Coordinates of N, CA, C and O in Angstrom, one line a residue:
M27 N 18.8 14.2 -14.0 CA 19.2 14.3 -15.4 C 18.2 13.6 -16.3 O 17.9 12.5 -16.1
V28 N 17.9 14.3 -17.4 CA 16.9 13.7 -18.3 C 17.6 13.0 -19.4 O 18.6 13.5 -20.0
R29 N 17.1 11.8 -19.7 CA 17.7 11.0 -20.9 C 17.1 11.5 -22.2 O 16.2 12.3 -22.2
E30 N 17.6 11.0 -23.3 CA 17.2 11.4 -24.6 C 15.7 11.1 -24.8 O 15.0 11.8 -25.5
D31 N 15.2 10.0 -24.2 CA 13.8 9.6 -24.3 C 12.9 10.4 -23.3 O 11.7 10.1 -23.3
G32 N 13.4 11.3 -22.6 CA 12.6 12.1 -21.6 C 12.5 11.5 -20.3 O 11.9 12.2 -19.4
K33 N 12.9 10.3 -20.0 CA 12.8 9.7 -18.7 C 13.9 10.1 -17.8 O 15.0 10.5 -18.2
R34 N 13.6 10.1 -16.5 CA 14.6 10.4 -15.5 C 14.8 9.2 -14.6 O 13.9 8.4 -14.5
N35 N 15.9 9.1 -14.0 CA 16.2 8.0 -13.1 C 16.1 8.4 -11.6 O 16.6 9.5 -11.3
F36 N 15.5 7.5 -10.8 CA 15.3 7.8 -9.4 C 15.8 6.6 -8.6 O 15.4 5.5 -8.8
A37 N 16.7 6.9 -7.6 CA 17.3 5.8 -6.8 C 16.5 5.7 -5.5 O 16.2 6.7 -4.8
L38 N 16.0 4.5 -5.2 CA 15.3 4.2 -3.9 C 16.3 4.2 -2.8 O 17.2 3.4 -2.8
R39 N 16.0 5.0 -1.8 CA 16.9 5.2 -0.6 C 16.2 4.6 0.6 O 15.0 4.8 0.8
D40 N 17.0 3.9 1.5 CA 16.5 3.5 2.8 C 16.8 4.6 3.8 O 17.4 5.6 3.5
S41 N 16.4 4.3 5.1 CA 16.6 5.3 6.1 C 18.1 5.7 6.4 O 18.4 6.8 6.8
S42 N 19.0 4.8 6.1 CA 20.4 5.1 6.3 C 21.1 5.8 5.1 O 22.2 6.1 5.2
G43 N 20.3 6.0 4.0 CA 20.8 6.6 2.8 C 21.4 5.7 1.8 O 21.9 6.1 0.8
T44 N 21.3 4.4 2.0 CA 21.8 3.4 1.1 C 20.8 3.3 -0.1 O 19.6 3.2 0.1
E45 N 21.3 3.3 -1.3 CA 20.4 3.3 -2.5 C 20.5 1.8 -3.0 O 21.5 1.4 -3.4
S46 N 19.3 1.2 -3.1 CA 19.2 -0.2 -3.4 C 18.8 -0.5 -4.9 O 19.2 -1.5 -5.5
S47 N 17.9 0.3 -5.4 CA 17.3 0.1 -6.7 C 17.2 1.4 -7.5 O 17.1 2.5 -6.8
V48 N 17.1 1.3 -8.8 CA 16.8 2.5 -9.6 C 15.6 2.3 -10.4 O 15.4 1.2 -11.1
F49 N 14.7 3.3 -10.4 CA 13.5 3.2 -11.2 C 13.5 4.4 -12.1 O 13.9 5.5 -11.8
S50 N 13.0 4.3 -13.3 CA 12.9 5.4 -14.3 C 11.5 5.7 -14.6 O 10.6 4.9 -14.5
G51 N 11.3 7.0 -15.0 CA 10.0 7.4 -15.3 C 10.0 8.9 -15.8 O 11.0 9.6 -15.6
N52 N 9.0 9.3 -16.5 CA 8.9 10.7 -16.9 C 8.7 11.7 -15.7 O 9.1 12.8 -15.7
T53 N 8.1 11.2 -14.6 CA 7.8 12.0 -13.4 C 8.3 11.2 -12.2 O 8.3 9.9 -12.3
P54 N 8.5 11.8 -11.1 CA 8.8 11.1 -9.9 C 7.7 10.2 -9.4 O 8.0 9.1 -8.9
R55 N 6.4 10.6 -9.7 CA 5.3 9.7 -9.3 C 5.3 8.4 -10.0 O 5.0 7.4 -9.5
Q56 N 5.6 8.5 -11.3 CA 5.7 7.2 -12.1 C 6.7 6.3 -11.6 O 6.5 5.1 -11.5
A57 N 7.9 6.8 -11.2 CA 8.9 5.9 -10.6 C 8.5 5.4 -9.2 O 8.7 4.2 -8.9
A58 N 7.8 6.2 -8.5 CA 7.3 5.8 -7.1 C 6.3 4.7 -7.3 O 6.2 3.8 -6.4
L59 N 5.4 4.8 -8.3 CA 4.4 3.7 -8.5 C 5.1 2.4 -8.8 O 4.7 1.3 -8.3
K60 N 6.2 2.4 -9.6 CA 6.9 1.2 -9.9 C 7.6 0.6 -8.6 O 7.5 -0.6 -8.4
A61 N 8.1 1.5 -7.8 CA 8.7 1.1 -6.5 C 7.6 0.5 -5.6 O 7.8 -0.5 -4.9
A62 N 6.4 1.1 -5.6 CA 5.4 0.6 -4.7 C 4.9 -0.7 -5.1 O 4.4 -1.5 -4.2
R63 N 4.9 -1.1 -6.4 CA 4.4 -2.4 -6.8 C 5.3 -3.5 -6.2 O 4.9 -4.7 -6.2
R64 N 6.5 -3.2 -5.8 CA 7.4 -4.2 -5.2 C 7.2 -4.4 -3.7 O 7.8 -5.3 -3.1
L65 N 6.3 -3.6 -3.1 CA 6.0 -3.7 -1.7 C 5.2 -5.0 -1.4 O 4.5 -5.5 -2.4
E66 N 5.1 -5.5 -0.2 CA 4.3 -6.6 0.2 C 2.8 -6.2 0.0 O 2.4 -5.3 0.7
P67 N 2.1 -6.9 -0.9 CA 0.7 -6.4 -1.1 C -0.2 -6.8 0.0 O -0.1 -7.9 0.6
G68 N -1.2 -6.0 0.3 CA -2.3 -6.3 1.2 C -3.4 -7.0 0.5 O -3.4 -7.2 -0.8
S69 N -4.4 -7.5 1.2 CA -5.5 -8.2 0.6 C -6.5 -7.2 -0.2 O -7.2 -7.6 -1.1
S70 N -6.5 -5.9 0.3 CA -7.3 -4.9 -0.4 C -6.6 -3.6 -0.2 O -5.7 -3.5 0.6
E71 N -7.0 -2.6 -0.9 CA -6.4 -1.3 -0.8 C -6.5 -0.7 0.6 O -5.6 -0.1 1.1
E72 N -7.6 -0.9 1.2 CA -7.8 -0.4 2.6 C -7.0 -1.2 3.6 O -6.5 -0.6 4.6
D73 N -6.7 -2.4 3.4 CA -5.8 -3.2 4.3 C -4.3 -3.1 4.0 O -3.5 -3.6 4.8
A74 N -3.9 -2.5 3.0 CA -2.5 -2.4 2.6 C -1.8 -1.5 3.6 O -2.3 -0.4 4.0
D75 N -0.6 -1.9 3.9 CA 0.3 -1.1 4.8 C 0.9 0.0 4.0 O 1.5 -0.2 2.9
R76 N 0.9 1.2 4.6 CA 1.6 2.4 4.0 C 3.1 2.3 4.3 O 3.4 2.1 5.5
T77 N 3.9 2.5 3.3 CA 5.4 2.5 3.5 C 6.0 3.8 2.9 O 5.6 4.2 1.8
E78 N 6.9 4.4 3.6 CA 7.5 5.6 3.1 C 8.5 5.2 2.0 O 9.4 4.3 2.3
L79 N 8.5 5.9 0.9 CA 9.4 5.7 -0.2 C 10.2 7.0 -0.4 O 9.6 8.0 -0.6
R80 N 11.5 6.9 -0.4 CA 12.3 8.0 -0.7 C 13.1 7.8 -2.0 O 13.9 6.9 -2.0
L81 N 12.9 8.6 -3.0 CA 13.5 8.5 -4.3 C 14.3 9.7 -4.6 O 13.8 10.8 -4.7
R82 N 15.7 9.5 -4.7 CA 16.6 10.5 -5.1 C 16.7 10.6 -6.6 O 17.0 9.6 -7.3
E83 N 16.4 11.8 -7.1 CA 16.6 12.0 -8.5 C 18.1 12.1 -8.9 O 18.8 12.9 -8.4
K84 N 18.5 11.2 -9.8 CA 19.9 11.1 -10.2 C 20.3 12.4 -10.8 O 19.6 13.0 -11.6
G85 N 21.5 12.9 -10.5 CA 22.0 14.1 -11.0 C 21.6 15.3 -10.3 O 22.0 16.5 -10.7
T86 N 20.8 15.2 -9.2 CA 20.3 16.3 -8.5 C 20.4 16.0 -7.0 O 20.8 14.9 -6.6
D87 N 20.1 17.0 -6.1 CA 20.1 16.7 -4.7 C 18.7 16.6 -4.2 O 18.5 16.6 -3.0
K88 N 17.7 16.4 -5.0 CA 16.3 16.3 -4.6 C 16.0 14.8 -4.2 O 16.3 13.9 -4.9
V89 N 15.3 14.7 -3.1 CA 14.7 13.4 -2.7 C 13.2 13.6 -2.6 O 12.7 14.4 -1.8
H90 N 12.5 12.9 -3.4 CA 11.0 12.9 -3.5 C 10.5 11.9 -2.5 O 10.9 10.7 -2.5
I91 N 9.6 12.3 -1.6 CA 9.1 11.4 -0.5 C 7.7 11.1 -0.7 O 6.9 12.0 -0.9
Y92 N 7.4 9.8 -0.7 CA 6.0 9.3 -1.0 C 5.6 8.3 0.1 O 6.5 7.7 0.6
D93 N 4.3 8.2 0.4 CA 3.8 7.1 1.0 C 3.3 6.1 -0.1 O 2.5 6.6 -0.9
G94 N 3.7 4.9 0.0 CA 3.2 3.9 -1.1 C 2.6 2.7 -0.4 O 2.9 2.4 0.7
W95 N 1.6 2.1 -1.2 CA 1.0 0.9 -0.7 C 0.6 0.0 -1.9 O 0.4 0.6 -3.0
A96 N 0.5 -1.3 -1.7 CA 0.2 -2.2 -2.8 C -0.9 -3.2 -2.3 O -0.9 -3.5 -1.1
W97 N -1.7 -3.7 -3.2 CA -2.7 -4.7 -2.9 C -2.9 -5.6 -4.0 O -2.6 -5.3 -5.2
N98 N -3.4 -6.8 -3.7 CA -3.7 -7.8 -4.8 C -5.2 -7.5 -5.3 O -6.0 -7.2 -4.5
E99 N -5.3 -7.8 -6.6 CA -6.7 -7.6 -7.2 C -6.8 -8.6 -8.3 O -5.8 -9.0 -8.9
T100 N -8.0 -8.9 -8.6 CA -8.3 -9.8 -9.7 C -8.2 -9.1 -11.0 O -8.6 -7.9 -11.2
A101 N -7.5 -9.7 -12.0 CA -7.3 -9.0 -13.3 C -8.6 -8.8 -14.0 O -9.6 -9.6 -13.8
P102 N -8.7 -7.8 -14.9 CA -10.0 -7.6 -15.6 C -10.3 -8.7 -16.6 O -9.4 -9.4 -17.0
D103 N -11.6 -8.8 -16.9 CA -12.0 -9.9 -17.8 C -11.4 -9.8 -19.2 O -11.2 -10.8 -19.8
N104 N -11.1 -8.6 -19.7 CA -10.5 -8.4 -21.0 C -9.0 -8.4 -21.0 O -8.3 -7.8 -21.8
K105 N -8.4 -9.1 -20.0 CA -6.9 -9.1 -19.8 C -6.3 -9.9 -21.0 O -6.9 -10.8 -21.6
P106 N -5.0 -9.5 -21.3 CA -4.3 -10.3 -22.4 C -4.0 -11.7 -21.8 O -4.0 -12.0 -20.6
D107 N -3.7 -12.7 -22.7 CA -3.5 -14.1 -22.3 C -2.3 -14.2 -21.4 O -2.3 -15.1 -20.5
W108 N -1.3 -13.4 -21.5 CA -0.1 -13.5 -20.7 C -0.2 -13.0 -19.3 O 0.5 -13.4 -18.4
M109 N -1.3 -12.3 -19.0 CA -1.5 -11.7 -17.7 C -2.0 -12.7 -16.7 O -3.0 -13.4 -17.1
P110 N -1.5 -12.8 -15.5 CA -2.0 -13.7 -14.5 C -3.4 -13.3 -14.0 O -3.8 -12.2 -14.3
D111 N -4.1 -14.2 -13.4 CA -5.5 -14.0 -12.9 C -5.5 -13.0 -11.7 O -6.4 -12.2 -11.6
D112 N -4.4 -13.0 -10.9 CA -4.3 -12.0 -9.8 C -3.1 -11.1 -10.1 O -2.0 -11.5 -10.5
I113 N -3.4 -9.8 -9.9 CA -2.3 -8.8 -10.2 C -2.1 -7.9 -9.0 O -2.9 -7.9 -8.1
T114 N -1.0 -7.2 -9.0 CA -0.6 -6.3 -7.9 C -0.9 -4.9 -8.4 O -0.3 -4.5 -9.4
E115 N -1.7 -4.2 -7.6 CA -2.0 -2.8 -7.9 C -1.2 -2.0 -6.9 O -0.9 -2.4 -5.8
A116 N -1.0 -0.7 -7.2 CA -0.2 0.2 -6.2 C -0.7 1.6 -6.3 O -1.3 2.0 -7.4
N117 N -0.5 2.4 -5.3 CA -0.8 3.8 -5.3 C 0.2 4.5 -4.4 O 0.8 3.9 -3.5
V118 N 0.4 5.8 -4.6 CA 1.3 6.6 -3.8 C 0.7 7.9 -3.5 O -0.2 8.4 -4.3
S119 N 1.2 8.5 -2.5 CA 0.7 9.9 -2.1 C 2.0 10.7 -1.7 O 2.8 10.3 -0.9
K120 N 2.2 11.8 -2.4 CA 3.4 12.6 -2.2 C 3.3 13.3 -0.9 O 2.3 13.9 -0.5
K121 N 4.5 13.3 -0.1 CA 4.6 13.9 1.2 C 5.4 15.2 1.0 O 5.3 16.1 1.8
G122 N 6.4 15.2 0.1 CA 7.2 16.4 -0.1 C 8.5 16.1 -0.7 O 8.8 15.0 -1.2
I123 N 9.4 17.1 -0.8 CA 10.7 17.0 -1.3 C 11.7 17.5 -0.3 O 11.5 18.5 0.4
E124 N 12.8 16.8 -0.2 CA 14.0 17.2 0.6 C 15.2 17.4 -0.3 O 15.2 16.9 -1.3
H125 N 16.1 18.2 0.2 CA 17.4 18.4 -0.5 C 18.5 17.8 0.3 O 18.6 18.1 1.5
I126 N 19.3 17.0 -0.3 CA 20.5 16.4 0.4 C 21.6 17.4 0.5 O 21.9 18.1 -0.5
E127 N 22.2 17.4 1.6 CA 23.4 18.2 1.8 C 24.6 17.3 2.2 O 24.7 16.9 3.3
E128 N 25.4 17.0 1.2 CA 26.5 16.1 1.4 C 27.8 16.8 1.1 O 28.0 17.7 0.4

């Protein structure tokens, strides 16, 4: 279901179907990137562990499936004052969509 501001809500599901968090974004990928930033970061992108992320779009039976990973990186030189020196970056790769039958 799309909100007035165009964003959609996606619930993060574990393997048993329990939904623990909700992420919003204009696209499923945007919500998946937010979820991936909460993963345990690796020392570099190559060393980061890939984790399956299952995001159910609220109001539908669609479950968007991604592989997500996160890593630590040094903040850019032109960073704002409030930003820490080390930041967490993330990336996702879409695996597909499933439909829930309940």
